[in-house]
mmCIF file of C-alpha atoms and ligand atoms in Angstrom:
data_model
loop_
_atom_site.group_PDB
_atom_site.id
_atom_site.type_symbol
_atom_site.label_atom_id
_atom_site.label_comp_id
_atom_site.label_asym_id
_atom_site.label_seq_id
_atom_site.Cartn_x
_atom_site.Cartn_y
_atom_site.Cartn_z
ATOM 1 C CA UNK A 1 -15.925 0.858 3.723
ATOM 2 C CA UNK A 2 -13.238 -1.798 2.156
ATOM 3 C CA UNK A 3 -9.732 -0.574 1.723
ATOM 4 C CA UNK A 4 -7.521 -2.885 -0.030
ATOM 5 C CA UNK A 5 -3.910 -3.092 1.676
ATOM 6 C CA UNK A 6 -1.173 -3.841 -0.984
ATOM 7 C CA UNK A 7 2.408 -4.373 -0.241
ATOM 8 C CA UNK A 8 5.227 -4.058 -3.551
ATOM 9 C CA UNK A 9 8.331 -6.499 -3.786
ATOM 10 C CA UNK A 10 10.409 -8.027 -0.925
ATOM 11 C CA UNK A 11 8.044 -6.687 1.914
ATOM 12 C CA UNK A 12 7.333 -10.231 2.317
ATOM 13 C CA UNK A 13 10.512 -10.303 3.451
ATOM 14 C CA UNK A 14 9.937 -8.102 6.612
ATOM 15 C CA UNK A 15 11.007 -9.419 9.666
ATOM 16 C CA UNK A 16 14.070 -10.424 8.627
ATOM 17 C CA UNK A 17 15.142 -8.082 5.746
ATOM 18 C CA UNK A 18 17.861 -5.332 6.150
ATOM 19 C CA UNK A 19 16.417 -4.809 10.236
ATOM 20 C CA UNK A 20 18.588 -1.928 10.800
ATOM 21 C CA UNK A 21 16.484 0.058 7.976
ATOM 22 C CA UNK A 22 12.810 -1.445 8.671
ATOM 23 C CA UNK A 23 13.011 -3.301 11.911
ATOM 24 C CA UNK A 24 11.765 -6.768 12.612
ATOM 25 C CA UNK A 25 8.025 -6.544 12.597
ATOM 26 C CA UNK A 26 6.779 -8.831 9.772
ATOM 27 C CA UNK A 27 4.048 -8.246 7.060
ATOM 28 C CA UNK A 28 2.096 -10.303 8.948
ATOM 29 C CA UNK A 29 1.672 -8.748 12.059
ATOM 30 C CA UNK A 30 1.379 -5.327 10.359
ATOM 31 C CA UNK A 31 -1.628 -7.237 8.920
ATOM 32 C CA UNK A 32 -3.150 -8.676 11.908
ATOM 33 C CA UNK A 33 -2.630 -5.108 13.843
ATOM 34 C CA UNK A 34 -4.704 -3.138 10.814
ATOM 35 C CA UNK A 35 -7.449 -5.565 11.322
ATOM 36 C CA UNK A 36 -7.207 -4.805 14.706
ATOM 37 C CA UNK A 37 -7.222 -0.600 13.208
ATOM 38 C CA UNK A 38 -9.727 -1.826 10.972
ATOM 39 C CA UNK A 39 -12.390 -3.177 13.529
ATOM 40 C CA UNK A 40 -12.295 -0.151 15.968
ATOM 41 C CA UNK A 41 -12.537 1.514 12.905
ATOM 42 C CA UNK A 42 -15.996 -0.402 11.589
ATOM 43 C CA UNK A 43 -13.929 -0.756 7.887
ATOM 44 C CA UNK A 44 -13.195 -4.052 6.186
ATOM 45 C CA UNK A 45 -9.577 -4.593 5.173
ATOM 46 C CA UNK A 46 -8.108 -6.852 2.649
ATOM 47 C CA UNK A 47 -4.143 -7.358 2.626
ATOM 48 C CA UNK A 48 -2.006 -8.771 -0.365
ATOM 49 C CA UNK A 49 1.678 -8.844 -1.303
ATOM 50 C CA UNK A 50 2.968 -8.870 -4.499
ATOM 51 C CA UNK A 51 6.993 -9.485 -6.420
ATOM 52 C CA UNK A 52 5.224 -9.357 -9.693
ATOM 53 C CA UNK A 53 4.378 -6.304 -10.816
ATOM 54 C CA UNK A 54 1.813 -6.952 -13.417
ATOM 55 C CA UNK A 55 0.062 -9.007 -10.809
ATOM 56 C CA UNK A 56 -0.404 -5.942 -9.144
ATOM 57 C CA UNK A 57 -1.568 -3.825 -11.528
ATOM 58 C CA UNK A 58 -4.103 -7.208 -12.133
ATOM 59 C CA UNK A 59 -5.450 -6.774 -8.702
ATOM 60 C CA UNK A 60 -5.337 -2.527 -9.051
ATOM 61 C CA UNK A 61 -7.740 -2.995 -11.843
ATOM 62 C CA UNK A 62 -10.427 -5.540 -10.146
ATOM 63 C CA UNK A 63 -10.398 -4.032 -6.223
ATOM 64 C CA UNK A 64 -11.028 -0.872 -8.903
ATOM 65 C CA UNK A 65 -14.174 -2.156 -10.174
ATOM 66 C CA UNK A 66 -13.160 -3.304 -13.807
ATOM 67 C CA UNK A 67 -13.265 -7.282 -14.535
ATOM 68 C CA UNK A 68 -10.839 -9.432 -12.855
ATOM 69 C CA UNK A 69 -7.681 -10.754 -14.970
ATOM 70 C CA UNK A 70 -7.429 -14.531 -14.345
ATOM 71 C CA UNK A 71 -5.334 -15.441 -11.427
ATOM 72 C CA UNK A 72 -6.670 -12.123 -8.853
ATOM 73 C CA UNK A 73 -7.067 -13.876 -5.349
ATOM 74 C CA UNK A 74 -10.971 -13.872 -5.053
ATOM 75 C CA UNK A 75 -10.838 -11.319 -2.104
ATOM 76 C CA UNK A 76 -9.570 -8.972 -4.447
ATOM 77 C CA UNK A 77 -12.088 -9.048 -7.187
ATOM 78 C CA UNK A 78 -14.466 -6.947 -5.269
ATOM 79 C CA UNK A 79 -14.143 -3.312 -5.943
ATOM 80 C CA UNK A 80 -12.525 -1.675 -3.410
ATOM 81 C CA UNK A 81 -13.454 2.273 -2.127
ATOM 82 C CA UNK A 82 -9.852 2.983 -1.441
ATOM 83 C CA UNK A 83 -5.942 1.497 -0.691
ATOM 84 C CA UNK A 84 -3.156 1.653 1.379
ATOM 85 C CA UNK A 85 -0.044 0.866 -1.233
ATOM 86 C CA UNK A 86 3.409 0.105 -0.002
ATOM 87 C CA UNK A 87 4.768 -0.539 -3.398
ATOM 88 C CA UNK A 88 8.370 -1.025 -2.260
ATOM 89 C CA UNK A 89 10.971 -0.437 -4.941
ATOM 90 C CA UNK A 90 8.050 0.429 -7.737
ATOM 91 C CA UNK A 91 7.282 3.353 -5.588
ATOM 92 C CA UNK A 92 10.615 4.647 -7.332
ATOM 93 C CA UNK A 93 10.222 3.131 -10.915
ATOM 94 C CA UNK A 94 6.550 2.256 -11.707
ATOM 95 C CA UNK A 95 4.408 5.062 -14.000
ATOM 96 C CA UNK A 96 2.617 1.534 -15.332
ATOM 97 C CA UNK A 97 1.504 1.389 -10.936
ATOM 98 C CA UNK A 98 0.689 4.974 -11.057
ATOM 99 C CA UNK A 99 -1.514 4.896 -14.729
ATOM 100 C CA UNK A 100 -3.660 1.729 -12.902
ATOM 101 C CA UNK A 101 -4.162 3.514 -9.799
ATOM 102 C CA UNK A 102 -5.514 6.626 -11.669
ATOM 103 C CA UNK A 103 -6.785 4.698 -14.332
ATOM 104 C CA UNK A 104 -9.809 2.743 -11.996
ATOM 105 C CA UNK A 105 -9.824 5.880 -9.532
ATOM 106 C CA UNK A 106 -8.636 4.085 -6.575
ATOM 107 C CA UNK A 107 -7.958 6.380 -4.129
ATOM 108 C CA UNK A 108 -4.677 5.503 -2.263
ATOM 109 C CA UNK A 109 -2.482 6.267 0.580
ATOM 110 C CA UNK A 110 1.138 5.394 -0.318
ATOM 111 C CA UNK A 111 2.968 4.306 2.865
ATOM 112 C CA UNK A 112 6.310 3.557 3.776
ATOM 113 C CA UNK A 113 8.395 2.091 6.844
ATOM 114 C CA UNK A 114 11.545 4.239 6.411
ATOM 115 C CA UNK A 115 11.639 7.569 5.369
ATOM 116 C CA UNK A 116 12.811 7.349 1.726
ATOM 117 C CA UNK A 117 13.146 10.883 1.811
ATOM 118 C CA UNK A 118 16.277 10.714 4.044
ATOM 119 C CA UNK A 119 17.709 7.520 2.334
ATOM 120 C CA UNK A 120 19.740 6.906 -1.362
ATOM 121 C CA UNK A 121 18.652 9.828 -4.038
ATOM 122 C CA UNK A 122 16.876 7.232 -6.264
ATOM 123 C CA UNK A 123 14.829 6.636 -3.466
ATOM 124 C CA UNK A 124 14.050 9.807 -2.884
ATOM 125 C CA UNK A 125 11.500 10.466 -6.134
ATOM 126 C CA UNK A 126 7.790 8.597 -5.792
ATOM 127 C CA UNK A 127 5.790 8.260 -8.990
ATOM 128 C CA UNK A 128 2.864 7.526 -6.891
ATOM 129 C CA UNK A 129 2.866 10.652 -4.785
ATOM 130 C CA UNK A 130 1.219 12.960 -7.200
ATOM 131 C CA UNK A 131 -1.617 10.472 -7.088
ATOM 132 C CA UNK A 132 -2.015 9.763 -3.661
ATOM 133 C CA UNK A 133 -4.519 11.294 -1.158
ATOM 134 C CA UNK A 134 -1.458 11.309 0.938
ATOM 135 C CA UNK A 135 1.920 9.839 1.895
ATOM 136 C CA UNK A 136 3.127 7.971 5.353
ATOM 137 C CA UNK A 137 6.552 7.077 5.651
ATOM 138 C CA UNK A 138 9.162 6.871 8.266
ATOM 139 C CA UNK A 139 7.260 5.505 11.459
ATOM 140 C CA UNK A 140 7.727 1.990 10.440
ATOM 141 C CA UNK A 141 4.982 -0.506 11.076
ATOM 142 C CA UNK A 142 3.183 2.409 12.510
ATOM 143 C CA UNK A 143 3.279 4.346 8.738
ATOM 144 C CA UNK A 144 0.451 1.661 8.310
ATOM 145 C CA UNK A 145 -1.542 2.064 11.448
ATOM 146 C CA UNK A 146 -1.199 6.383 10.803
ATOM 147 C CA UNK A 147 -2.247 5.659 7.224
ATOM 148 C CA UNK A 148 -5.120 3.479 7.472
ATOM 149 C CA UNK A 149 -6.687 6.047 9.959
ATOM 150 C CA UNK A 150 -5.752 8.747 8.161
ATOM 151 C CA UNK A 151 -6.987 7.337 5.187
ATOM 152 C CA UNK A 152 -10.741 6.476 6.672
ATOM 153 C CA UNK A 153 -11.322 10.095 8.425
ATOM 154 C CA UNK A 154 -10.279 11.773 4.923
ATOM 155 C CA UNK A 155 -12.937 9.263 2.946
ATOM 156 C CA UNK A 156 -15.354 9.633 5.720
ATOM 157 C CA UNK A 157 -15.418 13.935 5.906
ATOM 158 C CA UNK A 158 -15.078 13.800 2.176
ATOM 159 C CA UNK A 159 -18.431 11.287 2.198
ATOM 160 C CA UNK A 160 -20.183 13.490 5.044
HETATM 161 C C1 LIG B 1 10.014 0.937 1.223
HETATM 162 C C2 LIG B 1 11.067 1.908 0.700
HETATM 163 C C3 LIG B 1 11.514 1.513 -0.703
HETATM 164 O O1 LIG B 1 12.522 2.398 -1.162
HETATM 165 C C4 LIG B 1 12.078 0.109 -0.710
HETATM 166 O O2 LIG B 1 12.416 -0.290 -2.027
HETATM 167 C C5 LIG B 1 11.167 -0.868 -0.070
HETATM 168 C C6 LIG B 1 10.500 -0.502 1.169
HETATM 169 C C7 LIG B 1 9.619 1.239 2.683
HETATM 170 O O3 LIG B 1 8.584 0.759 3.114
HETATM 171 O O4 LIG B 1 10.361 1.929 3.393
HETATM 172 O O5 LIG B 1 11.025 -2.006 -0.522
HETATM 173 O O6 LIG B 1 8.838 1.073 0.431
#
């Protein structure tokens, strides 16, 4: 199985970005510990980040199977059987993120580090959520870790 790991605007940022909401673990190592998830877990992962939102929606459409826009990192032109999608501030904004998701059938986990149901009111809507299999948010780096596995038994019984 090969999810696709996809992180929205600023989450590059992590580590050092507003710590008091969404500590000081960076992208990075909440990469290198869901390859760590991802080989007890016998599933290939694939991580990107994006600040460009059409770029995104680029890569949605190629790790969904449909022909690769030029400029999608190689590892992401292979179809993907699901995602984990952190889409940062699009979670809030982005119906164009939504239509791609739906539009290849990419089945998706949307995660989050804080709980932006307890934070500002415009952060309190998703436009993804109604698509997702499910939603993590609120554990921090863990939302990732909970996700991922959460994600794989789900594809796995549904599979069986
Ligand atoms: C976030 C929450 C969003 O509201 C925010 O714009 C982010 C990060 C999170 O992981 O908690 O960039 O997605």
């Amino acid at each position: 199985m090969r999810i696709a790991v996809l992180n929205g605007p600023n989450l590059n940022l992590l580590g050092t970005r507003e710590p008091a909401v969404y500590g000081t673990t960076t992208l990075a190592e909440i990469e290198a510990r869901l390859m760590d998830v991802a080989a007890e877990l016998g599933v290939t992962v694939v991580c990107a980040q994006f600040n460009h939102e059409g770029d995104l929606i680029d890569a949605v459409h190629a790790l969904g199977g449909r022909p690769a826009a030029p400029g999608v990192a190689p590892e992401l032109r292979l179809k993907a059987d699901a995602a984990l999608v952190n889409a940062g501030a699009w979670t809030h904004t982005s119906l164009a993120l939504r239509d791609a998701l739906v539009g290849v059938a990419l089945p998706f986990v949307e995660v989050h580090l804080s709980n932006i149901y307890a934070r500002e009111p415009e952060r309190r809507h998703s436009m993804l959520a109604s698509a997702a299999v499910g939603s993590v948010c609120g554990f921090g780096p863990s939302s990732y870790e909970l996700a991922l596995r959460g994600l794989v038994a789900t594809r796995r019984a549904t599979r069986a």
